[in-house]
Coordinates of C-alpha atoms in Angstrom, one line a residue:
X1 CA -94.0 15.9 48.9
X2 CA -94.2 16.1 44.9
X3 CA -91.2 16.5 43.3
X4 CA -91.0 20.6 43.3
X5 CA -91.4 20.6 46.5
X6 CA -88.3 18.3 47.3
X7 CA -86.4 20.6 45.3
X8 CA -87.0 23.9 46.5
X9 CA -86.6 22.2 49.8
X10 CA -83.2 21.0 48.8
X11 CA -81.7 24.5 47.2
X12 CA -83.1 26.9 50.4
X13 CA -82.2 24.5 53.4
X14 CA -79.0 24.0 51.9
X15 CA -78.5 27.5 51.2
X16 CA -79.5 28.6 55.0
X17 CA -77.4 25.6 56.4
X18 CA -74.2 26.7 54.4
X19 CA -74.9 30.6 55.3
X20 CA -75.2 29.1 59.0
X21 CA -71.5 27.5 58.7
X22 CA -70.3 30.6 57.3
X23 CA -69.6 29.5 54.2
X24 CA -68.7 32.6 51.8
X25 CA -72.1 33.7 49.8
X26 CA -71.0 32.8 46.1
X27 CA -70.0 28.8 47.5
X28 CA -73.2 29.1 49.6
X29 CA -75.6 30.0 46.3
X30 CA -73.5 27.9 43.7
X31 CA -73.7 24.5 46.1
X32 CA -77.3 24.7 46.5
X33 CA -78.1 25.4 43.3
X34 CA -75.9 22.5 42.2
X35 CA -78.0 20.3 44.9
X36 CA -81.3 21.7 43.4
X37 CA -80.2 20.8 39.4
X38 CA -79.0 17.3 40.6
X39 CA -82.3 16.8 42.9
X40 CA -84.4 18.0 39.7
X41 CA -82.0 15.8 37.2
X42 CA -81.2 18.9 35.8
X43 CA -77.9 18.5 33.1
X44 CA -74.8 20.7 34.8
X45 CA -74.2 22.4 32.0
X46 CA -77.3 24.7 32.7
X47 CA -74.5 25.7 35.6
X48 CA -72.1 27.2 32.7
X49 CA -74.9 28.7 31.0
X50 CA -76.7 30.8 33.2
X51 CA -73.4 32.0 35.1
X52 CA -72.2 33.2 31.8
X53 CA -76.0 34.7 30.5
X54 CA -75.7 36.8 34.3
X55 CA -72.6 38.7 33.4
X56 CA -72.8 38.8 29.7
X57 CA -74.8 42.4 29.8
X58 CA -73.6 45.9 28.5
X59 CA -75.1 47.8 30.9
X60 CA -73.4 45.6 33.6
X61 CA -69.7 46.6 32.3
X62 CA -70.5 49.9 34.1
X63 CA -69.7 48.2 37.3
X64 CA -66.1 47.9 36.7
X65 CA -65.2 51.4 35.9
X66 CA -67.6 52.9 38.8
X67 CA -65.5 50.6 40.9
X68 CA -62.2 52.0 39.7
X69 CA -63.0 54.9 39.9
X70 CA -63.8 54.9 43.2
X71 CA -60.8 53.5 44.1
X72 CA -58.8 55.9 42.6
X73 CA -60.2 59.0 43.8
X74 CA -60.2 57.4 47.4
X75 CA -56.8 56.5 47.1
X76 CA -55.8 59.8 45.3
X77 CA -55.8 62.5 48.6
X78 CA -59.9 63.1 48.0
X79 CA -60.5 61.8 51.6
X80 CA -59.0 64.4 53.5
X81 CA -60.2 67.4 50.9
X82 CA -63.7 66.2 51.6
X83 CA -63.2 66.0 54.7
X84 CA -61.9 70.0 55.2
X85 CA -64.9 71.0 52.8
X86 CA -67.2 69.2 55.0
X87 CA -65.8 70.4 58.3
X88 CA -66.0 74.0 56.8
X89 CA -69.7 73.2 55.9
X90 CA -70.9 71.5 59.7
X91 CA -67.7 71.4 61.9
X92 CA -69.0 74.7 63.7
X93 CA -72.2 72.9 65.4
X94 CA -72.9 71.1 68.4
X95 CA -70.9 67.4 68.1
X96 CA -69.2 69.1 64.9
X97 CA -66.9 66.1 63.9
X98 CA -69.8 63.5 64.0
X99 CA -71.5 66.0 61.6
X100 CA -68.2 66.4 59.5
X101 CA -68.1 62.5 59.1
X102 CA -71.6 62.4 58.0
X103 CA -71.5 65.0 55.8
X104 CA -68.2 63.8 54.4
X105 CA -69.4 60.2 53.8
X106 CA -72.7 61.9 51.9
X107 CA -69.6 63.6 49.3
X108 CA -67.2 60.4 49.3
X109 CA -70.2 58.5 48.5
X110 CA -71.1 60.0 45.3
X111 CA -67.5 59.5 44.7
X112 CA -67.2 55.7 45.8
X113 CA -70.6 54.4 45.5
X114 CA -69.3 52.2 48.3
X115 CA -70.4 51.8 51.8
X116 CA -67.0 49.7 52.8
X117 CA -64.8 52.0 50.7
X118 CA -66.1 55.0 52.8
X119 CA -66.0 53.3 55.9
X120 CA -62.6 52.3 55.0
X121 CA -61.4 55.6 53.9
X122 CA -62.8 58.0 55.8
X123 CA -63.0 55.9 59.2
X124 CA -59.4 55.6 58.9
X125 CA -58.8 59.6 59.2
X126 CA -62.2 60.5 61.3
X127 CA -62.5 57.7 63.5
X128 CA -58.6 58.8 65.3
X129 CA -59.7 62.7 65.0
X130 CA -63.1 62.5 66.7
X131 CA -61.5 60.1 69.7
X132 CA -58.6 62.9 70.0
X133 CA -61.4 65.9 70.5
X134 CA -62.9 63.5 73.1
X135 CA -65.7 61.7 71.4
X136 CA -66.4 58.0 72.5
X137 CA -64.8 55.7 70.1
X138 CA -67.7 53.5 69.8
X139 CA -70.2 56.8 69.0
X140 CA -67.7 57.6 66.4
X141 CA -67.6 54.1 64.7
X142 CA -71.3 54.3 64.8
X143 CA -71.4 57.3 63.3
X144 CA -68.5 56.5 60.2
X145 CA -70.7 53.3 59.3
X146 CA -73.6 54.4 59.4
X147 CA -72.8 57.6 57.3
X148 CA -71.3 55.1 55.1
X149 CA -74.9 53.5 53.9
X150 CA -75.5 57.2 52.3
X151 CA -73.1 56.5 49.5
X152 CA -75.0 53.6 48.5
X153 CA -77.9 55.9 48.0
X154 CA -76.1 59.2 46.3
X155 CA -75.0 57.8 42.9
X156 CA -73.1 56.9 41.1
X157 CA -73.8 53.7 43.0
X158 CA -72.9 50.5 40.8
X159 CA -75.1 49.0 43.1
X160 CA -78.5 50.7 41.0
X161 CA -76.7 49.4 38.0
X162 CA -76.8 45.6 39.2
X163 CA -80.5 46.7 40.0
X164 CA -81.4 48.3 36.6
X165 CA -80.0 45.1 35.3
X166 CA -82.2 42.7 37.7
X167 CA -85.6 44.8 37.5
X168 CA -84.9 44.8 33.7
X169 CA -85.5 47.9 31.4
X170 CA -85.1 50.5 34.7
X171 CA -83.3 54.0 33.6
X172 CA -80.2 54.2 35.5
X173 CA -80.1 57.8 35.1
X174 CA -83.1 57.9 36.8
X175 CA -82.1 55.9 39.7
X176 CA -79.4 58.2 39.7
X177 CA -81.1 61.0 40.2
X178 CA -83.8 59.4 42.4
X179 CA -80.8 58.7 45.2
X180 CA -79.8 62.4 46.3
X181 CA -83.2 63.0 48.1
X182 CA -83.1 60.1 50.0
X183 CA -79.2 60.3 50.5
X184 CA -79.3 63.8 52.1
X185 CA -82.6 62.8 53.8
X186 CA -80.5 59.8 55.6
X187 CA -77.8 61.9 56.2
X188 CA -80.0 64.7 57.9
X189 CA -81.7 62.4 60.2
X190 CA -78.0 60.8 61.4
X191 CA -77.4 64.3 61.8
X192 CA -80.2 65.0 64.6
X193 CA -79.6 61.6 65.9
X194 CA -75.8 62.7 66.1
X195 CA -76.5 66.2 67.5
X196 CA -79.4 65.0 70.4
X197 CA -76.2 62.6 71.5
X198 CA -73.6 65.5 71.9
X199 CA -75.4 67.5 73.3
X200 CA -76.3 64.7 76.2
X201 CA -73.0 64.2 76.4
X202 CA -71.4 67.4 75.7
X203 CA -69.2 66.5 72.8
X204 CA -67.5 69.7 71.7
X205 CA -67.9 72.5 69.1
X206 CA -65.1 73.4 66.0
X207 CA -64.9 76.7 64.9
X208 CA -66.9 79.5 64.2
X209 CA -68.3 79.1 60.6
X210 CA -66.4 81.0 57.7
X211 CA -67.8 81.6 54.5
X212 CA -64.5 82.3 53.2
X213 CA -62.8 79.3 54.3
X214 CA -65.9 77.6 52.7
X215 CA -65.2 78.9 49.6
X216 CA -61.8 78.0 49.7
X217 CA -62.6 74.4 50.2
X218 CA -64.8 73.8 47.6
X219 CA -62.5 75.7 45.1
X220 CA -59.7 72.5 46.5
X221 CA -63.0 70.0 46.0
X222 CA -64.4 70.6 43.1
X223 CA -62.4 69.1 40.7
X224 CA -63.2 65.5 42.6
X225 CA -67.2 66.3 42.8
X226 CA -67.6 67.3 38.8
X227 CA -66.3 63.6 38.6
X228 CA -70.6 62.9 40.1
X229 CA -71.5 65.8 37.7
X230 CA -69.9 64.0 34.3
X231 CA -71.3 60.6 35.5
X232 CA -74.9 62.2 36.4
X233 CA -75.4 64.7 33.9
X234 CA -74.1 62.7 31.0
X235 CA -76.4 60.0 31.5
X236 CA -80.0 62.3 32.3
X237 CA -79.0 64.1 29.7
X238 CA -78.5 61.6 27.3
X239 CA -75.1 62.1 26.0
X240 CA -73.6 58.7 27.2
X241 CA -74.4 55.7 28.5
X242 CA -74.3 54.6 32.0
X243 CA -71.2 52.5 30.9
X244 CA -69.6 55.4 28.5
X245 CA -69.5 58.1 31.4
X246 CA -68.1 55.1 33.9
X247 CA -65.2 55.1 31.5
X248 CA -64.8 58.4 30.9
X249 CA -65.2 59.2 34.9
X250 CA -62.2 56.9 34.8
X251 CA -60.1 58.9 33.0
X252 CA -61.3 61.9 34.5
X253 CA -60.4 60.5 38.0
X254 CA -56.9 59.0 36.5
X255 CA -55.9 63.0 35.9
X256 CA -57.1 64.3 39.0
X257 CA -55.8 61.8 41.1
X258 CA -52.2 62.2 39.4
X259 CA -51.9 65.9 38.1
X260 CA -54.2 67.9 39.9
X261 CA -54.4 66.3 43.6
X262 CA -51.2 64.5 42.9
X263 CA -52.1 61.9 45.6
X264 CA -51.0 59.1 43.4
X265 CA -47.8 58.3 41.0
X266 CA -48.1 55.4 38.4
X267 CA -47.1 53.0 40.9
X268 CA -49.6 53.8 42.8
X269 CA -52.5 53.6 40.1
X270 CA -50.8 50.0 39.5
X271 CA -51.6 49.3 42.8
X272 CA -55.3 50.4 42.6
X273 CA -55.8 48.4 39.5
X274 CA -54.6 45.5 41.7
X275 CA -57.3 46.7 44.3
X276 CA -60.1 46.9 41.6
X277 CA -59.2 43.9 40.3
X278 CA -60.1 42.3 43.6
X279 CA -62.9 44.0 44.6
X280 CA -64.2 43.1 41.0
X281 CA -64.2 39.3 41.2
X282 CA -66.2 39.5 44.4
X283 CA -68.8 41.4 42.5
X284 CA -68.7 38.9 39.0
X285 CA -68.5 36.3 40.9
X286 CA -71.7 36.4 42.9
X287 CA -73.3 38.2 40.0
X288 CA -72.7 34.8 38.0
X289 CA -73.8 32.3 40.6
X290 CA -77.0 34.3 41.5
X291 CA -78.0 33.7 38.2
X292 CA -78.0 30.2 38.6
X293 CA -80.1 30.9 42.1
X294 CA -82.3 33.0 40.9
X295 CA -82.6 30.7 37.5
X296 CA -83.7 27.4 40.2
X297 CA -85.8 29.8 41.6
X298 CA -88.0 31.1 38.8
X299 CA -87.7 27.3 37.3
X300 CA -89.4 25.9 40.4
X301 CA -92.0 29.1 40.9
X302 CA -90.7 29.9 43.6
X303 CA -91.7 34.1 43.1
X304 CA -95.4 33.2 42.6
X305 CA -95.3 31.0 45.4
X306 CA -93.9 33.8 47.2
X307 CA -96.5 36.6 46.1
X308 CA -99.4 33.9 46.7
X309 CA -98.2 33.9 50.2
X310 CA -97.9 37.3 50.9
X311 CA -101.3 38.4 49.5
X312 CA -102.8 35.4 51.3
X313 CA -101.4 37.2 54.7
X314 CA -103.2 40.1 53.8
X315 CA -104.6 42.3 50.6
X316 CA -103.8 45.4 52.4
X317 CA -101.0 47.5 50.9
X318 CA -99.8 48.7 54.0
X319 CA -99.4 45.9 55.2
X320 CA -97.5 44.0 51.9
X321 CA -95.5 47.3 52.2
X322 CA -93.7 46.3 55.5
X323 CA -93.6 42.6 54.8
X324 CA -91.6 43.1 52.1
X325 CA -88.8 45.9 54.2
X326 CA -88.9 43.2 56.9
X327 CA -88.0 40.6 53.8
X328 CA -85.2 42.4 52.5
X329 CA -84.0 43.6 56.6
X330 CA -84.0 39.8 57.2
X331 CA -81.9 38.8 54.2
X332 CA -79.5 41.7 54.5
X333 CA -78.7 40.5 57.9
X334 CA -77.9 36.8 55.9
X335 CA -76.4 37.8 52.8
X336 CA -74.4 40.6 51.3
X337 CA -76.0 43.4 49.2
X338 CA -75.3 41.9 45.3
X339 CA -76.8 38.7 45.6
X340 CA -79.7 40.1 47.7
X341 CA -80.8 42.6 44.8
X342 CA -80.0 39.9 42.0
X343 CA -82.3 37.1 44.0
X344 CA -85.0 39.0 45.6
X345 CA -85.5 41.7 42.6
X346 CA -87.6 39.1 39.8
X347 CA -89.9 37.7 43.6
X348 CA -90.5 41.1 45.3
X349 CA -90.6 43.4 42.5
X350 CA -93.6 42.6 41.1
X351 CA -95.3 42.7 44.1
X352 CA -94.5 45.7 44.8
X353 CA -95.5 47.0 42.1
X354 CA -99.0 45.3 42.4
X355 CA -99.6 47.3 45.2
X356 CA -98.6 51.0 43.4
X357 CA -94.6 51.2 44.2
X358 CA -92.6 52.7 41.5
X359 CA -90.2 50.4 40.3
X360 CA -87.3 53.2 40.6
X361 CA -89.2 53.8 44.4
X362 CA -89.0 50.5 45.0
X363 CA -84.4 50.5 44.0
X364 CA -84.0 52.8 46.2
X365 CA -86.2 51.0 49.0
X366 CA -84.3 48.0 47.9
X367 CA -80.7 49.7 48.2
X368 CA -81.2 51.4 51.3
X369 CA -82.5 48.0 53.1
X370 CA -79.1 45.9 51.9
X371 CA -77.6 49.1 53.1
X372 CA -78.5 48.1 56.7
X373 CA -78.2 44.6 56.3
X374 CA -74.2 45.6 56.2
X375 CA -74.4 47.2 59.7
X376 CA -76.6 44.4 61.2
X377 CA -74.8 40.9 62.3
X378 CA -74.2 38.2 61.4
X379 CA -72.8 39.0 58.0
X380 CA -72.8 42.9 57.8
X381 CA -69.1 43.5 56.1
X382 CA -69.6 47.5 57.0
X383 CA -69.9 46.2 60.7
X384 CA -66.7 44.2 60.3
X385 CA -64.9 46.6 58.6
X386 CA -65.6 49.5 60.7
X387 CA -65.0 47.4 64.3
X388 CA -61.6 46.3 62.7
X389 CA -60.3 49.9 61.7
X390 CA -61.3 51.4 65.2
X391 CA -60.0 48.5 67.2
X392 CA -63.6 48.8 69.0
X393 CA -65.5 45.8 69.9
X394 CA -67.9 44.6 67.5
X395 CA -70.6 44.3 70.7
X396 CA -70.2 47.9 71.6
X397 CA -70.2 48.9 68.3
X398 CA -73.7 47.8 67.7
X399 CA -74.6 48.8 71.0
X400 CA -73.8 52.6 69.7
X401 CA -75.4 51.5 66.5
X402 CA -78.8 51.3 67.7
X403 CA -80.1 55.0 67.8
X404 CA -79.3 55.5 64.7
X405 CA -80.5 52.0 63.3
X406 CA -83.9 54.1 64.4
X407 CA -82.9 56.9 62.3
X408 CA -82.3 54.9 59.3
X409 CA -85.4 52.7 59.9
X410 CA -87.9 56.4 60.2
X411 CA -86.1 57.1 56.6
X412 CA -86.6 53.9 55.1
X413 CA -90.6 54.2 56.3
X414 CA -90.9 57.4 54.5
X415 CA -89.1 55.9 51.2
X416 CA -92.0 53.4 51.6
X417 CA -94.6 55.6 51.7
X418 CA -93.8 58.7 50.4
X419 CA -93.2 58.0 46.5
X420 CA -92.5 61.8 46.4
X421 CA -89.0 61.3 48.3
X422 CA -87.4 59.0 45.8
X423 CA -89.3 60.0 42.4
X424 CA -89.3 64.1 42.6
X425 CA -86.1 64.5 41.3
X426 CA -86.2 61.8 38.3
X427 CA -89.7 63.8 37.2
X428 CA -88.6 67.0 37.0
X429 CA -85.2 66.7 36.1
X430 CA -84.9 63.5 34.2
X431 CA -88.3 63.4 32.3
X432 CA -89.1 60.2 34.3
X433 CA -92.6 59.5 33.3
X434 CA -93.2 56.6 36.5

C-alpha cells in the first residue's frame, strides 16, 4: 500500500473506531487527524494552524449571536406565546395538539435555529399537555422531535452560516430565504402524518377556531417573530451583514425578553450568557478540529477519490443524487450536524453540482439530512434529548419515530429533485441569480 494510502487508512479507521467507543466527536476528529500528520511525518504545528485558520472568519462570528439569541428569547416566556398563537392557528383540527407542536416548533425555529433548543423548550411544555388530553407519550415525543428538524430549515439557522462558510462564497441571505419553503413543506407533511394517526386512534379535537382569539395571539407574538424579520430582511435587503443583524437581533431579543415579555430579569440574562457560553464551545470547538479533518482530507485527495468513486458507480444523475442523501443519512446517524457540513461540504459539493444541484439547493439538502441524522441512533442528540425530557424509552421513541421518518424522507426526495422547492424564494425575492 503506497504511502497515501496508509494514511488515509490511518485517519478514517481511527476516526470510525473512536466514534465506535463513543468517544465525543471533536476528540474523535482531532486524534485521527493527529494519527494521519504523524503517519504522513507531518510537523504538529499544522494542528495549531489549521484549527485557528477554521474559526478565524467574519462571517462565522454570526454564530455566536444567533446562538444567544436563541437562547434568550427561549428562555424569555416566547415558548408558551408561540405556543397559544399556534394552538389558535391548528388546535381546532383532528389530533390538534400534535399540530400545535408542529406548528409551534416551525415559529420557535425561526427563533432558535435549533433543533435541541426546540425540543428542549417546547417538549418541556407540549410533551406533559398532549399526554394530559390523552395522546400516547411516545406519539407525542415523536412528534416534538421531529417538528424540531424544521427550525433547522426556517432561518435564521447558524447552521447555513457554518455552510456558507464551508461551500465558500454562498449568500447567506439566500440560504435564508431558500429555508421557509422547505420548512413549512416539512412541517405540512408531519402534519398529515400526525393527522392520519389521530384519527386512527381518535386523539381529540381543541376548540372551535376563532379569528379573534387569532388576532389576539399574534398581537402577544409579534414582537418575538419581527426578531426573524430584522435578521431576514436586513440581510436580503442588503442593509447588514449576516453578523451585524445577529448582533443587532441580540439586542432586540435582550429588550423583549426583559421589558416587553418580561420573562427574564438580569440575573437571568446572566445565566443565559452562561448557557451560550456552553453551547458555543461545542460549536468552536468542532468547528476548529474539522479543519484539521477536512485539511488531511483534501491533503491526501481524498474528495477526488471520493467523486471518482461515485461517478464510476454510475454517470446517471439520479442515481449520484441518492448516493449522496444516503452519504449524508449515514454520517448523520455517526456524527453530529457541524462537523458533518464542515467535512462532507469541500467532497460532495462539487459533485453535486456536476450533476446540476444548486449550491444553495444542495445547503438546504445538506441541512435537512444532518437534521435526521439527530433523530436516528446511535449519536442523534434530538433523540437523546427528547427521550430524556419525556421519561419515554429511547426504543419506543423510535418506534413512534418511524412514520414520520417517511414523511421527512418523501420531503427530502422532493428537495432533491425539485430545485423549485428550495430556490423560488431566493429568485424572486432575493435576486438570487443560481
Amino acid at each position: 500500500m503506497s504511502a497515501q494510502g496508509i494514511a488515509i487508512a490511518v485517519l478514517l479507521i481511527s476516526f470510525l473506531v473512536m466514534i465506535l467507543l463513543r468517544f465525543p466527536i471533536a476528540y474523535a476528529v482531532a486524534l485521527s487527524s493527529l494519527l494521519c500528520l504523524l503517519t504522513q511525518g507531518l510537523p504538529l504545528t499544522t494542528i495549531c494552524q489549521q484549527m485557528v485558520k477554521g474559526i478565524s472568519s467574519f462571517s462565522l462570528m454570526a454564530v455566536p449571536f444567533f446562538i444567544t439569541m436563541g437562547v434568550l428569547m427561549g428562555t424569555g416566556g416566547i415558548s408558551e406565546k408561540l405556543i397559544a398563537l399556534a394552538n389558535a392557528c391548528v388546535g381546532w383540527m383532528t389530533g390538534g395538539m400534535a399540530m400545535v407542536n408542529i406548528v409551534a416548533s416551525y415559529f420557535f425555529g425561526g427563533i432558535s435555529g435549533s433543533a435541541s433548543a426546540d425540543t428542549a423548550s417546547i417538549g418541556s411544555i407540549m410533551i406533559p399537555m398532549m399526554v394530559d388530553q390523552g395522546y400516547d407519550d411516545d406519539f407525542s415525543t415523536a412528534v416534538t422531535i421531529t417538528s424540531s428538524c424544521e427550525g433547522l430549515l426556517v432561518p435564521p439557522s447558524h447552521n447555513m452560516v457554518i455552510y456558507a462558510m464551508s461551500a465558500g462564497g454562498i449568500s447567506v441571505g439566500s440560504l435564508f430565504l431558500a429555508g421557509y419553503l422547505p420548512g413549512a413543506l416539512l412541517a405540512v407533511s408531519l402534519m398529515v402524518g400526525s393527522y392520519i394517526i389521530s384519527k386512527k386512534r381518535h386523539y381529540p379535537k381543541g376548540e372551535k377556531f376563532s379569528f379573534k382569539a387569532l388576532l389576539k395571539q399574534i398581537g402577544v407574538s409579534i414582537w418575538a417573530l419581527a426578531a426573524v424579520v430584522i435578521v431576514v430582511v436586513g440581510v436580503v435587503a442588503g442593509w447588514f451583514t449576516a453578523t451585524e443583524s445577529a448582533a443587532i437581533a441580540v439586542f432586540y431579543s435582550l429588550i423583549v425578553s426583559v421589558y416587553i415579555y418580561k420573562g427574564l430579569n438580569w440575573k437571568g440574562v446572566w445565566k443565559c450568557l452562561e448557557q451560550c457560553i456552553d453551547t458555543l464551545s461545542i460549536v468552536l470547538i468542532l468547528i476548529a478540529t474539522s479543519s484539521i479533518f477536512g485539511y488531511c482530507l483534501t491533503t491526501l485527495h481524498v474528495p477526488d477519490m471520493v467523486a471518482n468513486a461515485i461517478v464510476g458507480f454510475s454517470t446517471n444523475p439520479i442515481v449520484i443524487a441518492l448516493l449522496i442523501d444516503l452519504i449524508l443519512l449515514f454520517l448523520g446517524c455517526i456524527m453530529d450536524m457541524a462537523p458533518i457540513i464542515l467535512i462532507a461540504t469541500p467532497i460532495l459539493l462539487p459533485i453535486a453540482t456536476s450533476i446540476g444541484i444548486d449550491p444553495v439547493q444542495f445547503g438546504i439538502i445538506m441541512v435537512l439530512n444532518c437534521g435526521i441524522g439527530l433523530l436516528t441512533p446511535p449519536v442523534g442528540s434530538v433523540l437523546f434529548i427528547g427521550s430524556a425530557v419525556s421519561g419515554v424509552k429511547m426504543e419506543r421513541v423510535v418506534k413512534a419515530t418511524l412514520p414520520f421518518y417517511v414523511c421527512m424522507i418523501i420531503v427530502l426526495l422532493l428537495l432533491t429533485f425539485v430545485p423549485e422547492v428550495s430556490l423560488l424564494l431566493p429568485r424572486v425575492l432575493g435576486g438570487y441569480g443560481g
